[in-house]
Coordinates of C-alpha atoms and ligand atoms in Angstrom, one line a residue:
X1 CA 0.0 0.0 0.0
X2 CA 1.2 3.3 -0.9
X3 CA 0.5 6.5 0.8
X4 CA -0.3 9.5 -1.8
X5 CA -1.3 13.0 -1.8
X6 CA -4.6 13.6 -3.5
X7 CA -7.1 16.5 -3.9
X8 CA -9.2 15.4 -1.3
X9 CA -5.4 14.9 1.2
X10 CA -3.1 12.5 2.2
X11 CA -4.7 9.0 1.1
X12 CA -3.9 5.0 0.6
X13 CA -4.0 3.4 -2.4
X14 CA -2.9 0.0 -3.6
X15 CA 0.4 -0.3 -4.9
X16 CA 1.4 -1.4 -8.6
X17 CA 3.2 -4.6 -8.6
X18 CA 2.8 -8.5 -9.5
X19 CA 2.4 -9.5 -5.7
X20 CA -0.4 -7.0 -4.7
X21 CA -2.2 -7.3 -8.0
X22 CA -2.8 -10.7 -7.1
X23 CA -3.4 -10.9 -3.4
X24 CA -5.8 -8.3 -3.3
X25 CA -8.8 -10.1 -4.2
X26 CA -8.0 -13.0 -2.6
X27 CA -7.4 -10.9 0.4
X28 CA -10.8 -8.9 0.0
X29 CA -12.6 -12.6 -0.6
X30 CA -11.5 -13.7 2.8
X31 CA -11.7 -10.7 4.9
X32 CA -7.8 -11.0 5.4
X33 CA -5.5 -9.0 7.3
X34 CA -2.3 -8.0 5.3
X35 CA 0.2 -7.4 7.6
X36 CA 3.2 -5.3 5.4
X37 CA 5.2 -2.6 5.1
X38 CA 3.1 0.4 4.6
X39 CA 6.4 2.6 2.1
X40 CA 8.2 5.5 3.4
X41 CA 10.5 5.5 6.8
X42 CA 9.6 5.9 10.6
X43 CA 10.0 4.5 13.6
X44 CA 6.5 4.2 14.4
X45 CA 4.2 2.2 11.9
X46 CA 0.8 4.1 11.1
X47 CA -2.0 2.9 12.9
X48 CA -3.8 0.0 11.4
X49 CA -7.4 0.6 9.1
X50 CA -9.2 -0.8 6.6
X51 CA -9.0 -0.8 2.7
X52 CA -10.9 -1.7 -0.1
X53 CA -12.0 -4.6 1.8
X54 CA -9.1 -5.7 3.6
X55 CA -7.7 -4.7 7.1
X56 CA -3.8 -3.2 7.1
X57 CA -1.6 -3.6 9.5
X58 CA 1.3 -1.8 8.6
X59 CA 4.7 -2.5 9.9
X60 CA 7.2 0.0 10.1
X61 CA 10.6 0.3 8.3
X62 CA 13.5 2.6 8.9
X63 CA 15.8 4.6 6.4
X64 CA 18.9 2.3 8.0
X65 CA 16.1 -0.7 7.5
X66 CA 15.4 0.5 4.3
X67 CA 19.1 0.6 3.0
X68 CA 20.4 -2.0 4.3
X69 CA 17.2 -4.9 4.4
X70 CA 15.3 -4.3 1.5
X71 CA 17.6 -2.5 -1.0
X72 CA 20.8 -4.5 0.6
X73 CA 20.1 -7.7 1.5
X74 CA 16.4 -8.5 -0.3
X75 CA 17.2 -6.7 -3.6
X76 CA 21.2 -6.9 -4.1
X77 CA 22.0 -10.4 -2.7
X78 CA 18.7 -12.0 -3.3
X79 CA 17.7 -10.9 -6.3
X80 CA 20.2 -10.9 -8.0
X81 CA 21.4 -14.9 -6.3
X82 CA 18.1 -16.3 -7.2
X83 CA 18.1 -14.9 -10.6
X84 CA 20.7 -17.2 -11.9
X85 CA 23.2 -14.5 -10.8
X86 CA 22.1 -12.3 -13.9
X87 CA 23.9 -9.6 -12.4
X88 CA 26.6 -10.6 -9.7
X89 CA 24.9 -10.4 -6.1
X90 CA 26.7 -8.7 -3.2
X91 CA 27.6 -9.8 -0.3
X92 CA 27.9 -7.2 3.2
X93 CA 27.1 -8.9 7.1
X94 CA 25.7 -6.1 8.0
X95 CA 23.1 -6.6 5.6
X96 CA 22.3 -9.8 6.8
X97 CA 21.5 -8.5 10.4
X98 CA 19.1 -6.1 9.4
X99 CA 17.6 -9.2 7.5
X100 CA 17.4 -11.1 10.7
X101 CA 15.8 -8.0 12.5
X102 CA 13.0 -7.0 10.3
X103 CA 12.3 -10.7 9.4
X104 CA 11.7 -10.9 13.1
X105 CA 9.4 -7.6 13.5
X106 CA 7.4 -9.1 10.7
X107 CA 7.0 -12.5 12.8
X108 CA 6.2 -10.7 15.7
X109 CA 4.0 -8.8 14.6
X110 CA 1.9 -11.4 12.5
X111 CA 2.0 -13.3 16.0
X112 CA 0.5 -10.9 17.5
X113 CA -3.0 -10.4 15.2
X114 CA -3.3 -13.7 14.2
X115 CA -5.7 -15.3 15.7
X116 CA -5.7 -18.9 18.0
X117 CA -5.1 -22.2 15.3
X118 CA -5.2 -19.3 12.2
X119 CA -3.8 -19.8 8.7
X120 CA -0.5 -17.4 8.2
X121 CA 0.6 -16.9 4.8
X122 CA 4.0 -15.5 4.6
X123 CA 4.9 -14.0 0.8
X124 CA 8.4 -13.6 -1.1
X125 CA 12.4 -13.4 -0.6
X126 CA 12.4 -10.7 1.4
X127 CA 10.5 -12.5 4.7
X128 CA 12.5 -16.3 4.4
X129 CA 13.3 -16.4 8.2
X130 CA 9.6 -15.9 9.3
X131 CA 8.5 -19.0 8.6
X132 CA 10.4 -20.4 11.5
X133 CA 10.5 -17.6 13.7
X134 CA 6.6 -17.4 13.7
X135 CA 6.7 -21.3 14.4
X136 CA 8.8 -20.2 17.4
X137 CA 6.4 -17.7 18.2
X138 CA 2.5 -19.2 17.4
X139 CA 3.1 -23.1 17.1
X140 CA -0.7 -23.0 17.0
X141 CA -0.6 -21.9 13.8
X142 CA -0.7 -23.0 10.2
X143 CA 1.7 -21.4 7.8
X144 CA 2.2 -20.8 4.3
X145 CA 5.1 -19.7 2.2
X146 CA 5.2 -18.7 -1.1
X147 CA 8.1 -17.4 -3.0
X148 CA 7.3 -15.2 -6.5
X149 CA 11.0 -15.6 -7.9
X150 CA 12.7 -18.5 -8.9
X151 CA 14.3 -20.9 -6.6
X152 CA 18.3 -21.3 -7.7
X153 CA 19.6 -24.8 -8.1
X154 CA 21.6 -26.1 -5.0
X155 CA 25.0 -24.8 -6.9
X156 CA 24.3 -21.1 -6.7
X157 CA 22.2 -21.4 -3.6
X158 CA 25.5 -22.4 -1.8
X159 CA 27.1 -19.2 -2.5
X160 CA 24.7 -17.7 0.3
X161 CA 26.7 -16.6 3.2
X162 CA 23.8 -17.9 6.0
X163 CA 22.4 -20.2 3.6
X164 CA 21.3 -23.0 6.1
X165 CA 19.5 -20.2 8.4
X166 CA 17.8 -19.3 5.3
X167 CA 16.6 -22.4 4.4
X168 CA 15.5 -23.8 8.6
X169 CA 13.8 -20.4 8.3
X170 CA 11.9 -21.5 5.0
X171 CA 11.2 -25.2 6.8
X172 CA 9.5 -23.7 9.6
X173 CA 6.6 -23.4 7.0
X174 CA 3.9 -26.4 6.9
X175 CA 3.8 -25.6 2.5
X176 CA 6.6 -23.6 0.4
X177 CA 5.1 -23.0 -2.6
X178 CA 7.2 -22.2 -5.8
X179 CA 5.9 -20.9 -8.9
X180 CA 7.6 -24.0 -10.7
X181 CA 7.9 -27.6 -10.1
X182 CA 11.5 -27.8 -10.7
X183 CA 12.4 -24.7 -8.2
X184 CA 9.9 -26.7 -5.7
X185 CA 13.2 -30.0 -6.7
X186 CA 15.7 -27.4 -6.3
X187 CA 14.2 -27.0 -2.8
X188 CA 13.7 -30.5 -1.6
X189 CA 17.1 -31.8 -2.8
X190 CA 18.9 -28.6 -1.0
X191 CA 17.6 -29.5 2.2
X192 CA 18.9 -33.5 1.7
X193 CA 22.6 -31.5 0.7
X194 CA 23.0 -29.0 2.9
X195 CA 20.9 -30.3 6.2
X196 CA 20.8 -33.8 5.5
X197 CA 17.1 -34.0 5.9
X198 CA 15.3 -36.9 4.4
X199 CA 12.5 -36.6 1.8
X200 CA 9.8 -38.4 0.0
X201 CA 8.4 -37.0 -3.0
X202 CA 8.0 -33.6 -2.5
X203 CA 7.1 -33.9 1.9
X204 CA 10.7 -33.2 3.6
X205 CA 10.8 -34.8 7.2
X206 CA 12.1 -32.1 9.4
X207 CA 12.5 -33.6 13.0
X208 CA 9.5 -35.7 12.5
X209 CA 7.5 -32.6 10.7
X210 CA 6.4 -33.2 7.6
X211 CA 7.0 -30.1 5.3
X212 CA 5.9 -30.1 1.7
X213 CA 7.2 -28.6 -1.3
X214 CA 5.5 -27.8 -4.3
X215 CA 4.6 -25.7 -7.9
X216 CA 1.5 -23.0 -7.4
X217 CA 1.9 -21.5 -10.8
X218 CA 0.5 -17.6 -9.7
X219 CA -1.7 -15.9 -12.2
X220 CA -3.7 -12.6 -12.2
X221 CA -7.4 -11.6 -12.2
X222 CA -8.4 -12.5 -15.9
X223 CA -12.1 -11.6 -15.4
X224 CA -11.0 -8.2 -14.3
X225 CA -8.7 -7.8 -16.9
X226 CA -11.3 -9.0 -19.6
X227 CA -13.8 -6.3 -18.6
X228 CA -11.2 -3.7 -18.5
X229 CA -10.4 -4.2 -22.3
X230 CA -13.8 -4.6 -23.5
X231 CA -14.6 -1.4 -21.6
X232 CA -15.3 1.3 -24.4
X233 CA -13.5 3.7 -22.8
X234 CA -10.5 2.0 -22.9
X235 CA -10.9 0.6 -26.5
X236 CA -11.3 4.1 -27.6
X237 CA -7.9 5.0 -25.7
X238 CA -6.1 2.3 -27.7
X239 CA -7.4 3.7 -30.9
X240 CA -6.0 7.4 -29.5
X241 CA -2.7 5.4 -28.5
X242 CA -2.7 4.0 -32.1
X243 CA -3.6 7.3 -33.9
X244 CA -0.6 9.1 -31.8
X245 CA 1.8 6.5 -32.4
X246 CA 1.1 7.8 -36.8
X247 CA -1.1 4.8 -37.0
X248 CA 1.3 2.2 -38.0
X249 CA 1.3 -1.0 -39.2
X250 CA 2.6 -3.2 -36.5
X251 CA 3.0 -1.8 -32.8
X252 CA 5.7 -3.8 -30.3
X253 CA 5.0 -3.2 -27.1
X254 CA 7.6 -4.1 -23.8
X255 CA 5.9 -3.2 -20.2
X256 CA 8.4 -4.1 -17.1
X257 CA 9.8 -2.9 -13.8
X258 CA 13.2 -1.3 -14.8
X259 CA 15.1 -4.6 -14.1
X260 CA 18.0 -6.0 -15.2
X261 CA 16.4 -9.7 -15.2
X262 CA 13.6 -8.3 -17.8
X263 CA 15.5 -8.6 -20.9
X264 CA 14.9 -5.0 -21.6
X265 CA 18.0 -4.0 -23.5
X266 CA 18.5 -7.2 -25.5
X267 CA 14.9 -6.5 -26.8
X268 CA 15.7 -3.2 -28.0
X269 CA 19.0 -4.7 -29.5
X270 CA 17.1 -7.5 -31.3
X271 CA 14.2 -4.3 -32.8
X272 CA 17.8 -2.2 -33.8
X273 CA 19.5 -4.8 -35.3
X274 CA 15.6 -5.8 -37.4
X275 CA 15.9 -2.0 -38.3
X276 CA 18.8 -2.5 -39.5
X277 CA 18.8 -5.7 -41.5
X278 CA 16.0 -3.5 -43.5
X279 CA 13.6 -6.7 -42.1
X280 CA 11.9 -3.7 -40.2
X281 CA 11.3 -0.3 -40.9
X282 CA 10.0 3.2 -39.2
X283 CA 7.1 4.3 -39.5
X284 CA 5.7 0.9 -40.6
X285 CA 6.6 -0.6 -37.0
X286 CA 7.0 1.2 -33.9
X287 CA 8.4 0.2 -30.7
X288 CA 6.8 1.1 -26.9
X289 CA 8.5 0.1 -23.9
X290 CA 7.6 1.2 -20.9
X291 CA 9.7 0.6 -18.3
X292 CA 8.4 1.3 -14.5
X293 CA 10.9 3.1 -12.0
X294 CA 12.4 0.4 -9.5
X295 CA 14.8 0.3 -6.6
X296 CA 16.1 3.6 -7.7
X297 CA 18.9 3.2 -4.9
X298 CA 20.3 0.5 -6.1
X299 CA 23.7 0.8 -8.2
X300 CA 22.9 -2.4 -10.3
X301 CA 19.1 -0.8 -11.6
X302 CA 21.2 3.0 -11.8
X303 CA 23.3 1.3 -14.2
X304 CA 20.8 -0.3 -16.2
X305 CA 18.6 2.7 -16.5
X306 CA 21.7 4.8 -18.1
X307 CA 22.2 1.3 -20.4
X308 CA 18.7 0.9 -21.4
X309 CA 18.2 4.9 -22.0
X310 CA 21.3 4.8 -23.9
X311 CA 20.0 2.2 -26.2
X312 CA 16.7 3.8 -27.0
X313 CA 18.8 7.2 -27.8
X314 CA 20.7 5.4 -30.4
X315 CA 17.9 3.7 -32.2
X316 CA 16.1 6.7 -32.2
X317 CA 19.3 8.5 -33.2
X318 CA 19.8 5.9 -36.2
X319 CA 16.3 5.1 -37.3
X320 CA 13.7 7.8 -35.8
X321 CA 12.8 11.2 -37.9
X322 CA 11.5 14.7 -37.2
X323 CA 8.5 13.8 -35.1
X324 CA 8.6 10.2 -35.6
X325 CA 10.9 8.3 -33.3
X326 CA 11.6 4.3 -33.9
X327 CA 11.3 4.2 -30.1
X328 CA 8.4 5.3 -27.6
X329 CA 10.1 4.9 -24.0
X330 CA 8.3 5.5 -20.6
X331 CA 9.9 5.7 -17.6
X332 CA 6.6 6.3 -15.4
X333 CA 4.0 4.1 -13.6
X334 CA 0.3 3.9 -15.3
X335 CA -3.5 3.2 -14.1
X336 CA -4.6 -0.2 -14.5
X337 CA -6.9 1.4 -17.5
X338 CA -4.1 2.8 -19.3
X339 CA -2.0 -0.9 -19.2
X340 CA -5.2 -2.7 -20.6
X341 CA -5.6 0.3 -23.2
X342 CA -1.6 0.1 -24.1
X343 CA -2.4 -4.5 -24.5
X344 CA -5.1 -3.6 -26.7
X345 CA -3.4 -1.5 -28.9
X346 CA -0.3 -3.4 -29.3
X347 CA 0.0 -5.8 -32.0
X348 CA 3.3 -8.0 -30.6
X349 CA 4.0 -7.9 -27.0
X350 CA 7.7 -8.5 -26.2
X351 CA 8.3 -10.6 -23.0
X352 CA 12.0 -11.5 -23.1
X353 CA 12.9 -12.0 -19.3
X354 CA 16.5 -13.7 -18.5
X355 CA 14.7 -15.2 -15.8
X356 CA 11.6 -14.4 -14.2
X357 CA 9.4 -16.6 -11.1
X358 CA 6.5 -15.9 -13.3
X359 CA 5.5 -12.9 -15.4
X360 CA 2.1 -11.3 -15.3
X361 CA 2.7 -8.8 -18.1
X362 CA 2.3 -11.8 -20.5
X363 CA -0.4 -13.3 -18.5
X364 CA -2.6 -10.0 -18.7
X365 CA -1.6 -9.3 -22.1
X366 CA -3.3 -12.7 -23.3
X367 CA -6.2 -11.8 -21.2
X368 CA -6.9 -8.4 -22.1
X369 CA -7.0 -9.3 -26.3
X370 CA -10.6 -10.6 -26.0
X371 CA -10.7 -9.9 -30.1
X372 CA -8.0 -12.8 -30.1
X373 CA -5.8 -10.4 -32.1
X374 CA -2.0 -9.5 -31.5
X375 CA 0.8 -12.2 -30.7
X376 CA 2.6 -12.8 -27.6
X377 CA 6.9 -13.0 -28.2
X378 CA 8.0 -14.9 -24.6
X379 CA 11.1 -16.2 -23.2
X380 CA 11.6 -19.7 -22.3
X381 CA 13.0 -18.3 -19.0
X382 CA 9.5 -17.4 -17.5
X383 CA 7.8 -19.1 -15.8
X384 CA 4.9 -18.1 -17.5
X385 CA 6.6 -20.4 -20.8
X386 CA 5.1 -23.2 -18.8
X387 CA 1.9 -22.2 -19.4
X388 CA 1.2 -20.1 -22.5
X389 CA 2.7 -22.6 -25.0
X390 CA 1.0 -20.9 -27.9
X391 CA 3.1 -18.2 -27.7
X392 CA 6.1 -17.2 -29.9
X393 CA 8.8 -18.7 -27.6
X394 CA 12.3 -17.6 -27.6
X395 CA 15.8 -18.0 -25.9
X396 CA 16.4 -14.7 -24.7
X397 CA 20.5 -15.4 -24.6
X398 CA 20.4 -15.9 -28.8
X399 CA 19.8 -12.4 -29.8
X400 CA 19.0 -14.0 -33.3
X401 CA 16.4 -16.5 -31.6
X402 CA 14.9 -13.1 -30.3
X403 CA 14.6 -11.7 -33.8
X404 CA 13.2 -14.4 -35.6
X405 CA 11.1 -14.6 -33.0
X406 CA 10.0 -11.8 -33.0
X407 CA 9.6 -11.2 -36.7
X408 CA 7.6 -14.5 -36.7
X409 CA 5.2 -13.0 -34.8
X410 CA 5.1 -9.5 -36.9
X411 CA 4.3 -11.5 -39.4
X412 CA 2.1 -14.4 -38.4
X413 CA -1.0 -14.3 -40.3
X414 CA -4.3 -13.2 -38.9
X415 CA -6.2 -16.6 -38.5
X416 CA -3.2 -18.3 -36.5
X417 CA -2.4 -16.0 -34.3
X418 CA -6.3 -15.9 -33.1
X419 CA -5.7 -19.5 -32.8
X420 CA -2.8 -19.3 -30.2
X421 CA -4.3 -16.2 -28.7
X422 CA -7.7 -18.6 -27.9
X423 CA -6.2 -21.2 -26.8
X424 CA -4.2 -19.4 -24.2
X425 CA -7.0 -17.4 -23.4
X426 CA -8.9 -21.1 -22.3
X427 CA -6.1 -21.8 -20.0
X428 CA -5.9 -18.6 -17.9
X429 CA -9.7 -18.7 -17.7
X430 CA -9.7 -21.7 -15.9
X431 CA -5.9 -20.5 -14.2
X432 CA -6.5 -17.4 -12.5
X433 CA -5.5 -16.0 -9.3
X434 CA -8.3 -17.5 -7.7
X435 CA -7.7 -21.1 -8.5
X436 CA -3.4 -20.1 -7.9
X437 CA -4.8 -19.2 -4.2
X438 CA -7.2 -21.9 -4.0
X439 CA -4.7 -24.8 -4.5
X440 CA -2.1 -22.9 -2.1
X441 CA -4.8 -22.9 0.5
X442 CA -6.1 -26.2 -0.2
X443 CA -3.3 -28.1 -0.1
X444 CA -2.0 -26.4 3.0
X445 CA -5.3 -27.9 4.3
X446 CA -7.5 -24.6 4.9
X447 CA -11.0 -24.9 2.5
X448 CA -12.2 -21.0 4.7
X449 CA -9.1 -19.2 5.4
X450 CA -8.3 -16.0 7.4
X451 CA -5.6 -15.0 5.1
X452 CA -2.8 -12.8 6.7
Ligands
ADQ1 P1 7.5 -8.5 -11.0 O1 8.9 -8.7 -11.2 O2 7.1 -7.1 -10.5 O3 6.8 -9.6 -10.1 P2 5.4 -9.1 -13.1 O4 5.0 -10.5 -12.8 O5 5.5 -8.8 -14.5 O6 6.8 -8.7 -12.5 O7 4.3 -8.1 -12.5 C1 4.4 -6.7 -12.7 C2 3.0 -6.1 -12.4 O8 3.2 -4.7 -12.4 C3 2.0 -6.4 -13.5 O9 0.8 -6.7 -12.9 C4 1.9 -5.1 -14.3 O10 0.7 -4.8 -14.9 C5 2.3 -4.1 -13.3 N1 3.0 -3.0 -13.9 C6 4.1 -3.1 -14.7 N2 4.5 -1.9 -15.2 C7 3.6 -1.0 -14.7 C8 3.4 0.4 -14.9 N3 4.3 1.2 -15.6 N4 2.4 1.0 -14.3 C9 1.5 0.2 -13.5 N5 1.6 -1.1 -13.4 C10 2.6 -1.7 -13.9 C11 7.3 -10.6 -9.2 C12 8.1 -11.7 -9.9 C13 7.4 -12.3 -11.1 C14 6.0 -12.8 -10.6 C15 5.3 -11.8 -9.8 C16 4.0 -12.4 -9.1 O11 9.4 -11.2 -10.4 O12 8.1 -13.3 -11.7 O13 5.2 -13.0 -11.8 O14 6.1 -11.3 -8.7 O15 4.4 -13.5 -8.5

């Protein structure tokens, strides 16, 4: 939740983002507490209130907390380690303190509202040592984990400098849930290696515990996202997109956080080097990538931004004209309105992650082109490849599997690509966030849940 200043005053409001976009209406369903940080740095946390449905109770971090936790230790060791070391993680101890201390406020503090036998669900890399500190706390209780990136294979895993608190702080969970069946492998066979726990299956025996492991592929809210693009007002904004864009022929659209594990420059490469070869050309194709601010702090995303804006100069340098450039790029956040109206107006949407847990872009994308129009380019490193198998796969470390890839679907014919865009479109309708939280929850053994 974000705090913002509005006409009517200083207000909440929802925060972008993969993992609130889907919890929320599970959350609202269930009449869930979220218990989170509520953005911006005090001592105190704000007192707790409602929202949209669902009760906040908002824990507080510092500026030190803020440095050293979340941008530090969750978002350049983390990150970066569970991202197949895409960009080299860093290791500082003081770091992991601050880990071990706000992990700890976050335990304490679900203990404290949850109520007697409730059903905790703890969510992402940045809160791995609550799982056990809660069990510590409230073994009353019955807790969740689910992790939204990927899970690194046992080799890179070992690089972690308190890798075995990390992973007895994961255990303390009754179900880890990975967004992939071969990170929920990863996971199991790590705890044989570096604990010498025993398993069977996917159900790890830890001191006569049984903890389970397993894939809960996470998807987004299709039936929102349906009536979002077949709402006229936002049809007639993708027409205006189209129309200020000099009507062109074929519009490529990229939509990510400003992260170096999106792909984002080797997708503008691959449309420069098209340009190029002359198998492209502006003003017949145009390019849109919106790219959301991120973890500003952080030297890795500084240094990408200066890449990635660097890029987009030259191509628009090289190929653009007076007026025309080859490259639309948007460094700002959007309404949920203007998303759907950018998926509807885009006729190939460019998912290239290096590695991603899941990807929602690609999932709403599908979901919002209820004309079955427009083609979906996707790497094989998201998780989301499981999944939408009709889409124009590619391997985002062959810059010329990219292209062809790409140009395949710039070029796929009308009929064909309504067939792929259909048959995804089945999938997620029976795959949405609902039926991602249902089969959490079910399998952790809660059919009515108080969700936390
Ligand atoms: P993210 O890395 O943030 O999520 P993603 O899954 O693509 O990536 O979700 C991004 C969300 O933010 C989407 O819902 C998108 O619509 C929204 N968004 C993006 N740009 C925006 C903008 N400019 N304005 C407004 N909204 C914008 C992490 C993992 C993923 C995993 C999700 C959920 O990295 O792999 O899919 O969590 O588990």
């Amino acid at each position: 939740m974000d705090e913002v200043t509005t006409d009517e005053g200083r207000q909440w409001r929802r925060s972008p983002g993969g993992l609130v976009t889907a919890l929320h209406p599970v959350l609202a369903e269930h009449k869930g507490t979220w218990v989170g940080w509520a953005g911006g740095t005090s001592e105190e946390a704000p007192e707790p209130f409602d929202l949209e449905g669902i009760h906040i109770h908002p824990v507080p971090l510092t500026s030190l907390d803020l440095e050293r936790y979340y941008e530090g230790m969750s978002n350049a060791t983390i990150w970066p380690l569970y991202h197949d070391a895409v960009e080299t993680p860093v290791f500082k101890r003081r770091w992991r303190e601050s880990y071990r201390q706000v992990n700890a406020r976050f335990a304490e503090a679900a203990a404290d509202v949850a109520a007697e036998g409730a059903t905790v669900w703890i969510q992402d890399y940045q809160l791995q040592l609550v799982p056990a500190m809660l069990r510590e706390r409230r073994p009353d209780l019955k807790i969740g984990f689910f992790l939204h990136i990927p899970f690194p294979p046992i080799e890179l895993f070992m690089q972690m400098p308190f890798r075995a608190e990390i992973l007895r702080g994961l255990l303390g969970a009754d179900l880890v849930g990975f967004q992939q069946r071969l990170a929920a492998q990863n996971f199991v066979r790590l705890a044989r290696h570096l604990l010498g726990l025993r398993y069977e299956g996917q159900v790890i025996d830890v001191d006569g515990r049984p903890v389970k492991a397993g894939a809960f592929p996470i998807s987004i809210d299709v039936a929102e996202m349906e009536r979002m693009a077949a709402d006229p007002a936002v049809q007639n904004r993708a027409k205006q997109i189209r129309a200020e864009l000099g009507d062109p022929r074929t519009v490529i659209l990229g939509v990510d956080r400003l992260d170096y594990t999106k792909g984002i420059e080797l997708r503008l490469k691959a449309f420069r080097e098209l340009l190029s070869d002359g198998k492209l050309s502006v003003p017949e194709a145009v390019m849109v990538q919106v790219a959301t601010p991120s973890r500003e702090r952080v030297e890795h995303y500084q240094t990408l931004r200066v890449k990635v804006e660097r890029e987009v100069g030259r191509i628009n340098g090289e190929f653009g004209r007076v007026g025309v450039p080859a490259v639309h790029y948007l460094h700002q956040s959007y309404s949920r309105n203007e998303l759907a109206a950018l998926y509807c107006a885009a006729d190939v949407m460019m998912v290239t992650p290096l590695r991603d847990g899941m990807n929602l872009v690609a999932k709403e994308y599908v979901a919002a082109r209820a004309d079955t129009g427009g083609a979906l380019v996707l790497s094989e490193f998201a998780g989301a490849a499981t999944e939408l198998r009709q889409s124009f796969l590619c391997n985002p470390h062959d810059p010329d599997g990219v292209k062809e890839a790409l140009l395949r679907a710039v070029h796929v014919e009308h009929p064909e690509a309504r067939r792929r865009m259909r048959l995804m479109q089945r999938h997620l309708r029976t795959h949405d966030v609902g039926h991602w939280a249902r089969s959490f929850l079910n399998e952790l053994g809660v059919p009515d849940v108080e969700v936390a």
